[in-house]
Amino acid sequence: MDFTLEGPVLEGARVRLEPLRAHHAADLAVAVEEDRGSYAFTWVPSAAEIPAYIEAQLARAAEGKLAPYALLDRASGRAVGVTAFCDPRLWPAGDALFAIEVGFTWLAASAQGTGLNTEAKYLLFRHAFETWGVARLDLKTDARNGRSRAAIERVGARFEGVLRNWSRSSAPGEDDLLRDSAIFSITAAEWPQCRAGLEQRLGPAH
């Protein structure tokens, strides 16, 4: 049987990851209109663009290219951001993954630095390595985005290098430009140590 990229509900002590759906739009429209100062190197939709954004993400999901999530703060029950599994790479038989990327992540300003993103990454990584059995997990960001690069390193990913002119820039005002991408990864051999570090950061609930 061919592998189908579908992300199940993933639940932690502080965050719940639900497959992205239209009913998350109202919460995300509020979340995205908080302080947008941290979005300098990535495109994040405005409140008015949220319905079309969700529709586009679900279209990519229907093509098997993406498993998008709404990131819910369990304390409030509100969606405060999004993330996704993306770029699945399959073994030649097509029935299993050997690698996946975690990306398409943005959070409301009030959710940044609270530990919600760290726990979300922990849940996504654990599912990728321990349920899907991937050999490698990728993360990447605009090479200029020092804040994002530091956050990726803090969750245990290893910096591999910068790929020049790797993709179209998603920074506001750079629609016709290419960006350099900083590439990070975690391998299956590194996952146990990475998991232990994340669990230590997240505390006794894990």
PDB file of N, CA and C in Angstrom, residues 6-12 14-25 27-28 54 57-58 67-74 76-85 120 123-124:
ATOM      1  N   GLU A   6      -0.591  11.961   6.096  1.00  0.00           N
ATOM      2  CA  GLU A   6      -1.698  12.442   6.910  1.00  0.00           C
ATOM      3  C   GLU A   6      -1.203  12.623   8.338  1.00  0.00           C
ATOM      4  N   GLY A   7      -1.404  13.802   8.883  1.00  0.00           N
ATOM      5  CA  GLY A   7      -0.963  14.071  10.246  1.00  0.00           C
ATOM      6  C   GLY A   7      -2.095  13.868  11.232  1.00  0.00           C
ATOM      7  N   PRO A   8      -1.943  12.991  12.205  1.00  0.00           N
ATOM      8  CA  PRO A   8      -2.986  12.803  13.219  1.00  0.00           C
ATOM      9  C   PRO A   8      -2.954  13.920  14.252  1.00  0.00           C
ATOM     10  N   VAL A   9      -3.982  13.990  15.090  1.00  0.00           N
ATOM     11  CA  VAL A   9      -3.950  14.895  16.236  1.00  0.00           C
ATOM     12  C   VAL A   9      -2.779  14.491  17.134  1.00  0.00           C
ATOM     13  N   LEU A  10      -2.005  15.479  17.560  1.00  0.00           N
ATOM     14  CA  LEU A  10      -0.871  15.255  18.464  1.00  0.00           C
ATOM     15  C   LEU A  10      -1.069  16.156  19.669  1.00  0.00           C
ATOM     16  N   GLU A  11      -1.031  15.580  20.859  1.00  0.00           N
ATOM     17  CA  GLU A  11      -1.376  16.359  22.047  1.00  0.00           C
ATOM     18  C   GLU A  11      -0.291  16.269  23.105  1.00  0.00           C
ATOM     19  N   GLY A  12       0.088  17.421  23.627  1.00  0.00           N
ATOM     20  CA  GLY A  12       1.056  17.489  24.699  1.00  0.00           C
ATOM     21  C   GLY A  12       0.449  18.106  25.944  1.00  0.00           C
ATOM     22  N   ARG A  14       0.877  21.245  26.973  1.00  0.00           N
ATOM     23  CA  ARG A  14       0.481  22.639  26.778  1.00  0.00           C
ATOM     24  C   ARG A  14      -0.058  22.939  25.392  1.00  0.00           C
ATOM     25  N   VAL A  15       0.199  22.059  24.439  1.00  0.00           N
ATOM     26  CA  VAL A  15      -0.187  22.338  23.062  1.00  0.00           C
ATOM     27  C   VAL A  15      -0.918  21.139  22.468  1.00  0.00           C
ATOM     28  N   ARG A  16      -1.867  21.419  21.610  1.00  0.00           N
ATOM     29  CA  ARG A  16      -2.586  20.401  20.850  1.00  0.00           C
ATOM     30  C   ARG A  16      -2.443  20.752  19.371  1.00  0.00           C
ATOM     31  N   LEU A  17      -1.952  19.813  18.586  1.00  0.00           N
ATOM     32  CA  LEU A  17      -1.826  19.996  17.154  1.00  0.00           C
ATOM     33  C   LEU A  17      -2.990  19.289  16.473  1.00  0.00           C
ATOM     34  N   GLU A  18      -3.828  20.074  15.814  1.00  0.00           N
ATOM     35  CA  GLU A  18      -4.974  19.537  15.098  1.00  0.00           C
ATOM     36  C   GLU A  18      -4.770  19.745  13.598  1.00  0.00           C
ATOM     37  N   PRO A  19      -5.135  18.764  12.767  1.00  0.00           N
ATOM     38  CA  PRO A  19      -5.104  19.008  11.325  1.00  0.00           C
ATOM     39  C   PRO A  19      -5.850  20.296  10.985  1.00  0.00           C
ATOM     40  N   LEU A  20      -5.206  21.157  10.205  1.00  0.00           N
ATOM     41  CA  LEU A  20      -5.753  22.469   9.886  1.00  0.00           C
ATOM     42  C   LEU A  20      -7.072  22.338   9.131  1.00  0.00           C
ATOM     43  N   ARG A  21      -8.068  23.091   9.578  1.00  0.00           N
ATOM     44  CA  ARG A  21      -9.382  23.081   8.945  1.00  0.00           C
ATOM     45  C   ARG A  21      -9.941  24.515   8.923  1.00  0.00           C
ATOM     46  N   ALA A  22     -11.020  24.692   8.161  1.00  0.00           N
ATOM     47  CA  ALA A  22     -11.629  26.012   8.010  1.00  0.00           C
ATOM     48  C   ALA A  22     -12.086  26.594   9.345  1.00  0.00           C
ATOM     49  N   HIS A  23     -12.483  25.729  10.290  1.00  0.00           N
ATOM     50  CA  HIS A  23     -12.999  26.263  11.557  1.00  0.00           C
ATOM     51  C   HIS A  23     -11.916  26.902  12.423  1.00  0.00           C
ATOM     52  N   HIS A  24     -10.645  26.745  12.045  1.00  0.00           N
ATOM     53  CA  HIS A  24      -9.569  27.426  12.785  1.00  0.00           C
ATOM     54  C   HIS A  24      -9.386  28.870  12.334  1.00  0.00           C
ATOM     55  N   ALA A  25     -10.087  29.280  11.277  1.00  0.00           N
ATOM     56  CA  ALA A  25      -9.820  30.579  10.660  1.00  0.00           C
ATOM     57  C   ALA A  25     -10.021  31.747  11.614  1.00  0.00           C
ATOM     58  N   ASP A  27      -9.800  32.030  14.930  1.00  0.00           N
ATOM     59  CA  ASP A  27      -8.712  32.169  15.896  1.00  0.00           C
ATOM     60  C   ASP A  27      -7.431  32.642  15.220  1.00  0.00           C
ATOM     61  N   LEU A  28      -7.111  32.077  14.069  1.00  0.00           N
ATOM     62  CA  LEU A  28      -5.865  32.438  13.385  1.00  0.00           C
ATOM     63  C   LEU A  28      -5.892  33.877  12.885  1.00  0.00           C
ATOM     64  N   ILE A  54      -5.792  28.978   4.288  1.00  0.00           N
ATOM     65  CA  ILE A  54      -6.188  27.629   4.701  1.00  0.00           C
ATOM     66  C   ILE A  54      -6.593  26.808   3.486  1.00  0.00           C
ATOM     67  N   GLN A  57      -3.466  25.647   1.710  1.00  0.00           N
ATOM     68  CA  GLN A  57      -2.771  24.589   2.439  1.00  0.00           C
ATOM     69  C   GLN A  57      -3.508  23.253   2.298  1.00  0.00           C
ATOM     70  N   LEU A  58      -4.828  23.293   2.326  1.00  0.00           N
ATOM     71  CA  LEU A  58      -5.600  22.063   2.173  1.00  0.00           C
ATOM     72  C   LEU A  58      -5.486  21.518   0.760  1.00  0.00           C
ATOM     73  N   ALA A  67       1.062  18.118   5.315  1.00  0.00           N
ATOM     74  CA  ALA A  67       0.114  17.767   6.373  1.00  0.00           C
ATOM     75  C   ALA A  67       0.081  18.952   7.322  1.00  0.00           C
ATOM     76  N   PRO A  68      -0.822  19.932   7.073  1.00  0.00           N
ATOM     77  CA  PRO A  68      -0.818  21.170   7.858  1.00  0.00           C
ATOM     78  C   PRO A  68      -1.559  21.023   9.173  1.00  0.00           C
ATOM     79  N   TYR A  69      -1.074  21.760  10.166  1.00  0.00           N
ATOM     80  CA  TYR A  69      -1.644  21.730  11.509  1.00  0.00           C
ATOM     81  C   TYR A  69      -1.992  23.133  11.987  1.00  0.00           C
ATOM     82  N   ALA A  70      -3.040  23.223  12.796  1.00  0.00           N
ATOM     83  CA  ALA A  70      -3.267  24.383  13.659  1.00  0.00           C
ATOM     84  C   ALA A  70      -2.663  24.059  15.015  1.00  0.00           C
ATOM     85  N   LEU A  71      -1.980  25.033  15.583  1.00  0.00           N
ATOM     86  CA  LEU A  71      -1.322  24.875  16.872  1.00  0.00           C
ATOM     87  C   LEU A  71      -2.207  25.538  17.923  1.00  0.00           C
ATOM     88  N   LEU A  72      -2.787  24.736  18.816  1.00  0.00           N
ATOM     89  CA  LEU A  72      -3.720  25.244  19.826  1.00  0.00           C
ATOM     90  C   LEU A  72      -3.065  25.301  21.195  1.00  0.00           C
ATOM     91  N   ASP A  73      -3.234  26.427  21.846  1.00  0.00           N
ATOM     92  CA  ASP A  73      -2.822  26.591  23.238  1.00  0.00           C
ATOM     93  C   ASP A  73      -3.875  25.897  24.099  1.00  0.00           C
ATOM     94  N   ARG A  74      -3.498  24.836  24.806  1.00  0.00           N
ATOM     95  CA  ARG A  74      -4.479  24.086  25.579  1.00  0.00           C
ATOM     96  C   ARG A  74      -5.073  24.917  26.716  1.00  0.00           C
ATOM     97  N   SER A  76      -6.021  28.046  26.688  1.00  0.00           N
ATOM     98  CA  SER A  76      -7.113  28.892  26.196  1.00  0.00           C
ATOM     99  C   SER A  76      -8.037  28.172  25.231  1.00  0.00           C
ATOM    100  N   GLY A  77      -7.525  27.080  24.638  1.00  0.00           N
ATOM    101  CA  GLY A  77      -8.289  26.370  23.618  1.00  0.00           C
ATOM    102  C   GLY A  77      -8.273  27.048  22.266  1.00  0.00           C
ATOM    103  N   ARG A  78      -7.483  28.110  22.110  1.00  0.00           N
ATOM    104  CA  ARG A  78      -7.469  28.883  20.870  1.00  0.00           C
ATOM    105  C   ARG A  78      -6.287  28.497  19.987  1.00  0.00           C
ATOM    106  N   ALA A  79      -6.518  28.548  18.674  1.00  0.00           N
ATOM    107  CA  ALA A  79      -5.433  28.353  17.717  1.00  0.00           C
ATOM    108  C   ALA A  79      -4.562  29.596  17.700  1.00  0.00           C
ATOM    109  N   VAL A  80      -3.258  29.420  17.911  1.00  0.00           N
ATOM    110  CA  VAL A  80      -2.345  30.559  18.007  1.00  0.00           C
ATOM    111  C   VAL A  80      -1.254  30.513  16.941  1.00  0.00           C
ATOM    112  N   GLY A  81      -1.347  29.565  16.018  1.00  0.00           N
ATOM    113  CA  GLY A  81      -0.353  29.477  14.967  1.00  0.00           C
ATOM    114  C   GLY A  81      -0.558  28.232  14.137  1.00  0.00           C
ATOM    115  N   VAL A  82       0.375  28.013  13.231  1.00  0.00           N
ATOM    116  CA  VAL A  82       0.302  26.848  12.349  1.00  0.00           C
ATOM    117  C   VAL A  82       1.687  26.233  12.200  1.00  0.00           C
ATOM    118  N   THR A  83       1.709  24.992  11.752  1.00  0.00           N
ATOM    119  CA  THR A  83       2.941  24.305  11.393  1.00  0.00           C
ATOM    120  C   THR A  83       2.559  23.167  10.455  1.00  0.00           C
ATOM    121  N   ALA A  84       3.529  22.392   9.986  1.00  0.00           N
ATOM    122  CA  ALA A  84       3.199  21.335   9.024  1.00  0.00           C
ATOM    123  C   ALA A  84       4.337  20.343   8.869  1.00  0.00           C
ATOM    124  N   PHE A  85       3.968  19.127   8.497  1.00  0.00           N
ATOM    125  CA  PHE A  85       4.888  18.205   7.844  1.00  0.00           C
ATOM    126  C   PHE A  85       4.844  18.520   6.355  1.00  0.00           C
ATOM    127  N   ALA A 120       5.468  21.656  20.407  1.00  0.00           N
ATOM    128  CA  ALA A 120       4.952  21.267  19.101  1.00  0.00           C
ATOM    129  C   ALA A 120       6.015  20.545  18.285  1.00  0.00           C
ATOM    130  N   LEU A 123       6.491  17.000  19.580  1.00  0.00           N
ATOM    131  CA  LEU A 123       5.432  16.078  19.152  1.00  0.00           C
ATOM    132  C   LEU A 123       5.597  15.686  17.686  1.00  0.00           C
ATOM    133  N   LEU A 124       5.934  16.657  16.845  1.00  0.00           N
ATOM    134  CA  LEU A 124       6.120  16.369  15.423  1.00  0.00           C
ATOM    135  C   LEU A 124       7.333  15.473  15.203  1.00  0.00           C
TER     136      LEU A 124
END
